[in-house]
XYZ file of C-alpha atoms in Angstrom:
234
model
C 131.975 212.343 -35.037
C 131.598 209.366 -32.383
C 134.240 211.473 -30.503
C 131.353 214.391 -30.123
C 128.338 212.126 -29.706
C 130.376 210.722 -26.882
C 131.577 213.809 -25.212
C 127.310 214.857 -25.551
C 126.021 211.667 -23.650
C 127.611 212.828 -19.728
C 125.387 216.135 -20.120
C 122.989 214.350 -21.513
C 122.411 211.687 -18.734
C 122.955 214.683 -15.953
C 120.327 216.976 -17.484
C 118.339 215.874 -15.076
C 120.539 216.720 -12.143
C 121.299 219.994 -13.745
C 118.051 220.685 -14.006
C 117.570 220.124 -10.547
C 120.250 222.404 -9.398
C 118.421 225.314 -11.129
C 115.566 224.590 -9.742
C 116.874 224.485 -6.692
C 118.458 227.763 -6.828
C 115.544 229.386 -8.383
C 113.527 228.573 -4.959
C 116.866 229.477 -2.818
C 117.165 232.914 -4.743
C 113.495 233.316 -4.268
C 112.679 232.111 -0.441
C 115.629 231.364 1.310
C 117.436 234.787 0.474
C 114.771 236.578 1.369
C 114.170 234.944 4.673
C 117.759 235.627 5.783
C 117.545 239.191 5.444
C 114.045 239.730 6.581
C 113.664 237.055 9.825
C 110.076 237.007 9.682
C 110.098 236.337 13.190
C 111.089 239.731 14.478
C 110.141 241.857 10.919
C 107.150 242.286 8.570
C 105.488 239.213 7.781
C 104.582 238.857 4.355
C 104.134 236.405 1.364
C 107.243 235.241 0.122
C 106.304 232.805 -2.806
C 103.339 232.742 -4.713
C 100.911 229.718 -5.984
C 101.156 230.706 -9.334
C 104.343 230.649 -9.010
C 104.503 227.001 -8.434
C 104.688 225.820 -11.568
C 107.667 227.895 -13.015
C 110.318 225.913 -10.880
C 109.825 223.107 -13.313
C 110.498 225.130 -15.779
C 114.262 223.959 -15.697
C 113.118 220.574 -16.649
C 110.982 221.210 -19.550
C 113.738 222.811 -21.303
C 116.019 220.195 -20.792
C 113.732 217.523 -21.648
C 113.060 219.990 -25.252
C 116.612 220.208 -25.738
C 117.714 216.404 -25.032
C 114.781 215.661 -27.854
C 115.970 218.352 -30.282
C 119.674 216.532 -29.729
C 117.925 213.162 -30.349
C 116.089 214.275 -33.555
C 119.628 215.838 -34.746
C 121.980 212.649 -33.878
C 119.000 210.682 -35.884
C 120.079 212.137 -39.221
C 124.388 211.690 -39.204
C 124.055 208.348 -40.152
C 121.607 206.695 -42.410
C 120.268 203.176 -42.592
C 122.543 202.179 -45.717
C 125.525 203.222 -43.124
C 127.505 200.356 -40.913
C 126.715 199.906 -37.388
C 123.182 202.041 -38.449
C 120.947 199.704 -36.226
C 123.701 199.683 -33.254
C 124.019 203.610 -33.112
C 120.110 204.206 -33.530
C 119.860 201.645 -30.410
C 122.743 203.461 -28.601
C 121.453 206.658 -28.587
C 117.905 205.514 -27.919
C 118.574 204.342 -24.602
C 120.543 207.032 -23.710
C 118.169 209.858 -24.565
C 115.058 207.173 -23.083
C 117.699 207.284 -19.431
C 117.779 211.310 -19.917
C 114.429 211.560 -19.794
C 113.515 209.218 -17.075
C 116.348 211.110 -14.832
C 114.770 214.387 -15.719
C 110.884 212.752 -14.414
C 112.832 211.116 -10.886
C 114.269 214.746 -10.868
C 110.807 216.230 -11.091
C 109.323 213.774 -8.511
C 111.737 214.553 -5.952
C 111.412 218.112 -6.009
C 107.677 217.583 -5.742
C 108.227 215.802 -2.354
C 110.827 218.197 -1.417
C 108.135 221.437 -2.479
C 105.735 220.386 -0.265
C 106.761 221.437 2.599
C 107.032 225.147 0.654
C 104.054 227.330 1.747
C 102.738 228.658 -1.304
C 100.111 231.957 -0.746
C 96.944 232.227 -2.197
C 95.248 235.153 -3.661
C 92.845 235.862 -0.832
C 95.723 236.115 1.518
C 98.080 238.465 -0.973
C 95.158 240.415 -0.940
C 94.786 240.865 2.333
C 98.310 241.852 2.882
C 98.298 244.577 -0.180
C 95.185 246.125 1.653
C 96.484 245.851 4.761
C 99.888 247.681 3.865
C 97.781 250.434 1.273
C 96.344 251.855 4.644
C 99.692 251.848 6.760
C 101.780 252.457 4.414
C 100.851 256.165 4.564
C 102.514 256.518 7.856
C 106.070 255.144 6.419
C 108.303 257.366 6.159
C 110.326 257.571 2.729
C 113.852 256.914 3.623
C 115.125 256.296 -0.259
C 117.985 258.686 0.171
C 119.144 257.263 3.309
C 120.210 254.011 1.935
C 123.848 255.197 2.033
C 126.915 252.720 3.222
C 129.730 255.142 3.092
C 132.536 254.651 0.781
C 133.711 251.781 1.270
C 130.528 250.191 0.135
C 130.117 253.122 -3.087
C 129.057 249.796 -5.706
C 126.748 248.240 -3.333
C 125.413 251.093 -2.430
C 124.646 252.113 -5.868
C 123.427 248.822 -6.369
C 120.424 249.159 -3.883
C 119.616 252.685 -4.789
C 119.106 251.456 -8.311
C 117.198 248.422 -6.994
C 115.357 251.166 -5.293
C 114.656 253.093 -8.392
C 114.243 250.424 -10.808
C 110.726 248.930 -9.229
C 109.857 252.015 -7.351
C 109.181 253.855 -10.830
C 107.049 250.644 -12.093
C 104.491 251.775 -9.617
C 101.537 252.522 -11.460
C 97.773 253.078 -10.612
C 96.362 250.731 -13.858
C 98.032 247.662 -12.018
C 95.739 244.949 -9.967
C 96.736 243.868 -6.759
C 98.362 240.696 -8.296
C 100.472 242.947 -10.752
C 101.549 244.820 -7.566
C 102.304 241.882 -5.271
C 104.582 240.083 -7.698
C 106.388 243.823 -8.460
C 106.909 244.028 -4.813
C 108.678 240.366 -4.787
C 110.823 240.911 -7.781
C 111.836 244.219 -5.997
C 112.052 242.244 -2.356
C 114.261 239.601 -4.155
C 116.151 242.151 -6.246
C 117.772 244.074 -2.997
C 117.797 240.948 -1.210
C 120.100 239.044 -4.002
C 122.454 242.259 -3.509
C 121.990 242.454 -0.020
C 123.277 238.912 0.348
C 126.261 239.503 -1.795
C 127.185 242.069 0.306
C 126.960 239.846 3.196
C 129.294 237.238 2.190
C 132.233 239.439 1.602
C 134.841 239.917 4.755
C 135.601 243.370 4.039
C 132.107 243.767 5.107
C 131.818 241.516 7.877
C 134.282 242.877 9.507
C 133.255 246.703 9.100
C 130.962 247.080 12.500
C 129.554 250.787 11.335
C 128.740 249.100 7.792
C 126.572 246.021 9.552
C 125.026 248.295 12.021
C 123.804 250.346 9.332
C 123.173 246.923 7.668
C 120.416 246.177 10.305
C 117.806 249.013 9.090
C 118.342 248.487 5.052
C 115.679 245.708 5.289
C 113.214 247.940 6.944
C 113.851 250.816 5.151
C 113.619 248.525 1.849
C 110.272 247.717 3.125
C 108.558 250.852 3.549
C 109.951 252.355 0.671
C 107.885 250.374 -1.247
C 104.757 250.154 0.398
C 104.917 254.122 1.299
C 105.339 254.839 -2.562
C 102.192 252.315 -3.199
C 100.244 254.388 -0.746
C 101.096 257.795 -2.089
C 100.011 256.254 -5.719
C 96.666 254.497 -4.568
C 96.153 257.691 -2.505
């Protein structure tokens, strides 16, 4: 038994780092994909994180802090008071789950710091955007099929398409323009995520036909959307 409280208290006193780490990849998955496939210095400019999104990158840290109590509460109750050592073990696994938790809040505080210089959008500017793209989107043309890669890329390829399809067909005239925004992002992240996969493998890097073609996805990813929006809203 000591031998499995022992091998608990390492993940226990990193919770807070591993918490961290999610976090962190939450807001990499969510900003800094998306920013590497769409340079928003020579494409569309548009929202890329949301202030109500804010508070779900602690979310990581909640649960551990839940689950580090939960494991407290449990440890509590395999020995009881008339046991030896009682007082010693009760102590012992105080302090450690007290240390979890004040990792997990110096965890919390540092990405606070580091989140500030995130710019988060408000409503009023999200809404300016969705207007903005309900009236041009009408002139985008609807390039779904054309998101082809050739063989060589068959899974990727099916992989966007289905990213394609999967939001596309969400698009519904009941939703506000908050429901649409964050439907665009989860699609914007979705082909993104594969986009970036795609990326990082050499077989692709080194096909020159495959990155050329490459170079439009983003923009035809783009318009796909907001010219399906249009046609809805119409």
């Amino acid at each position: 038994m000591l031998i499995a409280i022992s091998m608990c208290i390492i993940p226990i006193l990193m919770s807070g780092f591993f918490a961290y780490l999610i976090s962190w990849y939450i807001l990499k998955r969510k900003i800094d994909f998306v920013k590497n496939i769409f340079d928003q210095e020579k494409f569309f400019k548009f929202p890329i994180i949301l202030d109500r999104e804010k508070n779900k990158i602690f979310i990581p840290y909640f649960i551990f802090i839940i689950l580090n109590t939960l494991i407290f509460i449990i440890f509590c109750f395999i020995f009881t008071p008339s046991d030896d050592g009682y007082l010693q073990y009760m102590l012992l696994i105080g302090i450690i789950y007290i240390i979890s938790i004040i990792s997990i809040i110096w965890f919390i505080v540092l990405s606070i710091k580091k989140n500030k210089n995130i710019k988060f959008t408000n409503s009023e500017e999200e809404k300016d955007f969705i207007i903005n793209q309900l009236e041009i989107g009408k002139t985008y043309e609807d390039k779904l099929e054309q998101i082809n890669l050739q063989n060589s890329s068959n899974t990727y390829n099916m992989y966007l398409n289905l990213a394609q399809k999967r939001y596309i067909k969400r698009i519904d005239k009941s939703l506000t323009y908050e429901k649409i925004y964050e439907l665009f992002l989860k699609y914007i992240r979705a082909n993104c995520w594969i986009l970036t996969q795609m990326l990082s493998k050499e077989n692709i890097k080194s096909n020159i036909e495959i990155n050329k073609k490459l170079q439009d996805i983003p923009e035809i990813i783009f318009k796909n959307f907001w010219n399906s929006v249009s046609r809805v809203f119409e």
